[in-house]
Protein backbone atom coordinates (compact mmCIF):
# COMPACT_ATOMS: atom_id res chain seq x y z
CA UNK A 1 0.10 0.21 -0.12
CA UNK A 2 1.29 3.73 -0.79
CA UNK A 3 1.58 5.81 2.24
CA UNK A 4 -0.68 8.96 1.63
CA UNK A 5 1.97 11.28 3.15
CA UNK A 6 4.97 10.16 1.41
CA UNK A 7 3.64 9.02 -2.04
CA UNK A 8 6.13 9.43 -4.57
CA UNK A 9 5.19 11.45 -7.89
CA UNK A 10 5.78 8.19 -9.85
CA UNK A 11 5.33 7.86 -13.54
CA UNK A 12 5.17 4.22 -14.28
CA UNK A 13 5.43 4.60 -17.94
CA UNK A 14 9.16 5.57 -19.25
CA UNK A 15 7.27 6.07 -22.44
CA UNK A 16 5.11 8.81 -20.85
CA UNK A 17 7.66 10.15 -18.77
CA UNK A 18 9.41 11.04 -21.86
CA UNK A 19 6.37 13.02 -23.59
CA UNK A 20 5.68 14.86 -20.15
CA UNK A 21 7.70 17.97 -21.35
CA UNK A 22 7.48 21.61 -20.90
CA UNK A 23 6.26 22.37 -24.18
CA UNK A 24 3.63 19.58 -23.74
CA UNK A 25 2.50 21.32 -20.46
CA UNK A 26 2.33 24.81 -22.20
CA UNK A 27 0.34 23.40 -25.16
CA UNK A 28 -2.21 22.03 -22.89
CA UNK A 29 -2.51 24.89 -20.56
CA UNK A 30 -2.63 27.56 -23.51
CA UNK A 31 -5.82 25.43 -24.54
CA UNK A 32 -7.83 26.23 -21.78
CA UNK A 33 -8.75 29.79 -22.75
CA UNK A 34 -10.95 27.65 -25.51
CA UNK A 35 -13.03 25.47 -23.06
CA UNK A 36 -16.16 27.80 -22.99
CA UNK A 37 -15.85 29.51 -26.20
CA UNK A 38 -14.66 26.29 -28.94
CA UNK A 39 -15.19 23.17 -26.52
CA UNK A 40 -14.11 20.93 -29.94
CA UNK A 41 -11.10 22.73 -30.17
CA UNK A 42 -9.94 22.28 -26.27
CA UNK A 43 -11.39 18.91 -25.77
CA UNK A 44 -9.86 17.64 -29.58
CA UNK A 45 -6.40 18.72 -28.18
CA UNK A 46 -6.90 16.89 -24.62
CA UNK A 47 -8.55 13.81 -26.45
CA UNK A 48 -5.11 13.33 -28.52
CA UNK A 49 -3.12 13.91 -25.45
CA UNK A 50 -5.02 11.40 -23.47
CA UNK A 51 -5.17 8.81 -25.93
CA UNK A 52 -1.29 9.04 -26.30
CA UNK A 53 -0.87 8.73 -22.60
CA UNK A 54 -3.12 5.81 -22.39
CA UNK A 55 -1.31 4.22 -25.23
CA UNK A 56 1.97 4.47 -23.35
CA UNK A 57 0.83 3.25 -19.97
CA UNK A 58 -0.80 0.25 -21.72
CA UNK A 59 2.10 -0.28 -23.99
CA UNK A 60 3.96 -0.59 -20.60
CA UNK A 61 1.66 -2.55 -18.88
CA UNK A 62 1.03 -5.22 -21.44
CA UNK A 63 3.53 -4.81 -24.23
CA UNK A 64 0.77 -4.16 -26.85
CA UNK A 65 -1.18 -1.19 -28.88
CA UNK A 66 -4.60 0.03 -28.28
CA UNK A 67 -5.77 -1.71 -31.37
CA UNK A 68 -8.66 -3.91 -30.41
CA UNK A 69 -8.49 -3.17 -26.59
CA UNK A 70 -11.94 -1.90 -25.33
CA UNK A 71 -11.70 1.50 -23.50
CA UNK A 72 -14.57 2.69 -21.28
CA UNK A 73 -14.60 6.55 -20.71
CA UNK A 74 -16.56 7.08 -17.83
CA UNK A 75 -18.28 10.61 -18.22
CA UNK A 76 -17.33 10.54 -21.83
CA UNK A 77 -19.93 13.69 -22.36
CA UNK A 78 -20.60 14.33 -26.12
CA UNK A 79 -17.83 12.19 -27.19
CA UNK A 80 -15.20 14.83 -27.98
CA UNK A 81 -12.55 11.88 -27.20
CA UNK A 82 -14.27 9.33 -29.62
CA UNK A 83 -12.47 10.11 -32.70
CA UNK A 84 -9.03 9.77 -31.05
CA UNK A 85 -9.66 6.48 -29.38
CA UNK A 86 -11.10 5.19 -32.43
CA UNK A 87 -8.25 6.38 -34.69
CA UNK A 88 -5.82 3.95 -32.34
CA UNK A 89 -8.05 0.94 -33.46
CA UNK A 90 -9.78 0.59 -30.09
CA UNK A 91 -13.16 0.06 -29.25
CA UNK A 92 -14.46 3.11 -27.56
CA UNK A 93 -17.49 3.06 -25.27
CA UNK A 94 -18.46 6.60 -23.37
CA UNK A 95 -20.75 6.37 -20.46
CA UNK A 96 -22.60 9.52 -19.63
CA UNK A 97 -25.58 10.11 -16.89
CA UNK A 98 -27.04 13.41 -18.49
CA UNK A 99 -28.91 12.72 -22.08
CA UNK A 100 -28.36 16.42 -22.53
CA UNK A 101 -24.81 16.36 -22.31
CA UNK A 102 -24.25 13.36 -24.46
CA UNK A 103 -25.79 15.52 -27.65
CA UNK A 104 -24.19 18.67 -26.58
CA UNK A 105 -21.70 18.59 -29.34
CA UNK A 106 -24.60 17.87 -32.20
CA UNK A 107 -23.56 14.22 -32.31
CA UNK A 108 -24.15 10.66 -31.09
CA UNK A 109 -21.28 8.26 -30.67
CA UNK A 110 -21.94 4.68 -31.54
CA UNK A 111 -22.16 2.51 -28.62
CA UNK A 112 -22.58 5.33 -26.13
CA UNK A 113 -24.37 4.24 -22.71
CA UNK A 114 -26.49 6.44 -20.33
CA UNK A 115 -25.53 5.56 -16.96
CA UNK A 116 -23.98 6.59 -13.62
CA UNK A 117 -20.14 6.30 -12.85
CA UNK A 118 -21.23 5.45 -9.27
CA UNK A 119 -22.91 2.35 -10.83
CA UNK A 120 -21.70 1.52 -13.83
CA UNK A 121 -24.10 -0.80 -16.12
CA UNK A 122 -21.39 -3.35 -16.91
CA UNK A 123 -20.28 -6.77 -15.43
CA UNK A 124 -17.34 -7.30 -13.66
CA UNK A 125 -14.03 -7.48 -15.68
CA UNK A 126 -15.58 -6.29 -18.81
CA UNK A 127 -13.25 -4.17 -20.36
CA UNK A 128 -9.45 -3.71 -20.93
CA UNK A 129 -8.93 -0.09 -20.04
CA UNK A 130 -11.35 2.27 -17.95
CA UNK A 131 -10.63 5.84 -18.06
CA UNK A 132 -11.98 8.94 -16.37
CA UNK A 133 -10.55 12.62 -17.49
CA UNK A 134 -12.02 15.52 -15.42
CA UNK A 135 -15.21 13.87 -14.17
CA UNK A 136 -14.50 13.01 -10.38
CA UNK A 137 -14.95 16.55 -9.15
CA UNK A 138 -18.62 16.61 -10.82
CA UNK A 139 -19.79 13.64 -8.94
CA UNK A 140 -21.15 13.44 -5.34
CA UNK A 141 -19.14 10.30 -4.55
CA UNK A 142 -16.21 9.92 -6.69
CA UNK A 143 -14.43 7.38 -4.69
CA UNK A 144 -17.41 5.10 -5.46
CA UNK A 145 -16.81 5.72 -9.11
CA UNK A 146 -13.19 5.21 -8.95
CA UNK A 147 -13.94 1.52 -7.08
CA UNK A 148 -16.49 0.94 -9.82
CA UNK A 149 -13.70 1.68 -12.39
CA UNK A 150 -11.78 -0.98 -11.10
CA UNK A 151 -14.48 -3.33 -10.90
CA UNK A 152 -15.36 -3.25 -14.59
CA UNK A 153 -11.65 -3.60 -15.57
CA UNK A 154 -10.56 -6.81 -16.41
CA UNK A 155 -7.72 -8.39 -14.50
CA UNK A 156 -4.26 -7.00 -15.83
CA UNK A 157 -6.14 -4.21 -17.29
CA UNK A 158 -5.57 -0.21 -16.73
CA UNK A 159 -7.17 2.30 -14.65
CA UNK A 160 -6.54 5.93 -15.31
CA UNK A 161 -8.51 8.33 -13.14
CA UNK A 162 -7.64 12.03 -13.86
CA UNK A 163 -9.46 14.86 -12.00
CA UNK A 164 -9.27 18.78 -11.30
CA UNK A 165 -8.12 19.32 -8.01
CA UNK A 166 -10.64 22.16 -6.06
CA UNK A 167 -7.81 24.51 -4.79
CA UNK A 168 -5.76 24.47 -7.99
CA UNK A 169 -6.42 27.20 -10.35
CA UNK A 170 -9.03 25.54 -12.39
CA UNK A 171 -10.72 24.00 -9.27
CA UNK A 172 -13.77 26.53 -9.88
CA UNK A 173 -14.09 25.86 -13.59
CA UNK A 174 -16.11 28.95 -14.94
CA UNK A 175 -16.58 30.44 -11.64
CA UNK A 176 -12.82 30.72 -11.03
CA UNK A 177 -10.64 32.41 -9.17
CA UNK A 178 -13.45 33.11 -6.93
CA UNK A 179 -13.69 29.39 -5.67
CA UNK A 180 -11.09 30.31 -3.52
CA UNK A 181 -13.69 32.20 -1.48
CA UNK A 182 -16.07 29.43 -1.20
CA UNK A 183 -17.75 27.71 -3.93
CA UNK A 184 -21.16 29.03 -3.07
CA UNK A 185 -19.92 32.41 -3.18
CA UNK A 186 -18.29 31.79 -6.61
CA UNK A 187 -21.70 30.46 -8.08
CA UNK A 188 -23.49 33.51 -6.92
CA UNK A 189 -21.26 35.95 -8.10
CA UNK A 190 -21.20 34.32 -11.53
CA UNK A 191 -24.70 34.49 -11.30
CA UNK A 192 -24.58 38.08 -10.60
CA UNK A 193 -22.35 38.91 -13.19
CA UNK A 194 -23.48 36.71 -16.24
CA UNK A 195 -27.40 36.86 -15.44
CA UNK A 196 -27.32 32.78 -15.32
CA UNK A 197 -26.37 29.84 -13.62
CA UNK A 198 -22.97 28.41 -13.78
CA UNK A 199 -22.98 25.15 -15.89
CA UNK A 200 -20.80 23.60 -13.14
CA UNK A 201 -23.21 24.40 -10.12
CA UNK A 202 -21.21 23.98 -6.75
CA UNK A 203 -22.85 20.98 -4.49
CA UNK A 204 -24.83 20.04 -7.39
CA UNK A 205 -22.54 19.17 -10.27
CA UNK A 206 -19.41 20.51 -9.03
CA UNK A 207 -17.79 19.51 -5.84
CA UNK A 208 -14.43 19.99 -3.95
CA UNK A 209 -12.53 17.21 -4.46
CA UNK A 210 -8.71 17.40 -2.91
CA UNK A 211 -5.51 16.14 -4.11
CA UNK A 212 -5.15 14.29 -0.77
CA UNK A 213 -8.33 12.55 -1.66
CA UNK A 214 -6.90 10.90 -4.70
CA UNK A 215 -3.75 9.80 -2.76
CA UNK A 216 -5.74 8.27 0.01
CA UNK A 217 -7.95 6.22 -2.63
CA UNK A 218 -4.63 5.38 -4.57
CA UNK A 219 -3.35 4.13 -0.66
CA UNK A 220 -6.23 1.79 -0.28
CA UNK A 221 -7.38 0.38 -3.80
CA UNK A 222 -6.68 -3.39 -4.31
CA UNK A 223 -5.43 -2.40 -7.83
CA UNK A 224 -1.61 -1.95 -7.99
CA UNK A 225 -1.05 1.71 -8.56
CA UNK A 226 1.86 2.56 -11.28
CA UNK A 227 1.82 6.34 -11.36
CA UNK A 228 0.64 9.25 -9.57
CA UNK A 229 1.43 12.60 -10.75
CA UNK A 230 0.24 16.29 -11.94
CA UNK A 231 -1.21 15.87 -15.58
CA UNK A 232 -0.41 19.03 -16.71
CA UNK A 233 3.06 19.39 -15.33
CA UNK A 234 6.38 18.64 -16.95
CA UNK A 235 8.20 15.48 -15.52
CA UNK A 236 10.53 17.42 -13.49
CA UNK A 237 7.63 19.07 -11.58
CA UNK A 238 5.88 15.77 -10.54
CA UNK A 239 7.71 16.14 -6.85
CA UNK A 240 4.86 18.53 -6.12
CA UNK A 241 2.51 15.55 -5.45
CA UNK A 242 4.75 14.74 -2.21
CA UNK A 243 4.16 17.99 -0.74
CA UNK A 244 1.29 18.35 1.77
CA UNK A 245 -0.65 22.01 1.29
CA UNK A 246 1.24 22.82 -1.58
CA UNK A 247 -0.07 20.13 -3.76
CA UNK A 248 -3.56 21.29 -3.37
CA UNK A 249 -2.78 24.74 -4.83
CA UNK A 250 -0.08 23.89 -7.61
CA UNK A 251 -1.27 20.32 -8.89
CA UNK A 252 -4.19 21.44 -10.85
CA UNK A 253 -5.11 18.24 -12.07
CA UNK A 254 -4.11 14.55 -10.38
CA UNK A 255 -3.65 11.43 -12.38
CA UNK A 256 -3.84 8.11 -10.63
CA UNK A 257 -2.80 5.05 -12.74
CA UNK A 258 -3.29 1.65 -11.83
CA UNK A 259 -3.50 -2.06 -13.12
CA UNK A 260 -5.89 -4.23 -11.87
CA UNK A 261 -4.43 -7.37 -10.24
CA UNK A 262 -4.35 -10.77 -11.81
CA UNK A 263 -6.68 -13.32 -10.30
CA UNK A 264 -4.85 -16.00 -8.12
């Protein structure tokens, strides 16, 4: 088991560690300005990076490419990630609880499933890879969802959970940086300024999930944790995960990568 206070910033994939450069970090962080105005552009770039990241970890775990693998994307939304994963030759299945969100981009992904991440409508050991990107902060019980991700992954398969840390610069999503004064305050301020509710409403569709929460889950999961690192940081800055308090502010997005243990 991992010790939550001494967990190293481990990058279990030598391939991905080489990819995690400052240039990559600047490219990803720069794309955030398009999240609201041009979501296809923002999520398209994030999808390409996610597919490459998962391919790296899966290759190191299994020695295989993503071709023929079944990938379950928990909280897949309108399917911005679909094209990238299909391009790898994988079978891509997004799961999304909100029917409006599923059609937000004016498209429908073949095989998309409506269902809750906290009770995935799949049997045990069903998929090769279970992935979730920036979803845990939008569900009331994110670690129930994480446990479900492990459950539906086959033994020897890969689990990749990535989420936005509440006290990081993007924790409040469109209500930031005012979330530092409290989620409810940030939501009220957004409503006063824009005359409408924010898409991500604190306490309903946005929750305060900390970096230490993900580390505690990593320390307790029966899956074998291969890597814990800040998603948008270059490799040489991953040590920030080791620092209590500091990581809550500077680790804007935490990734936990784990392999489901083989049955004995």
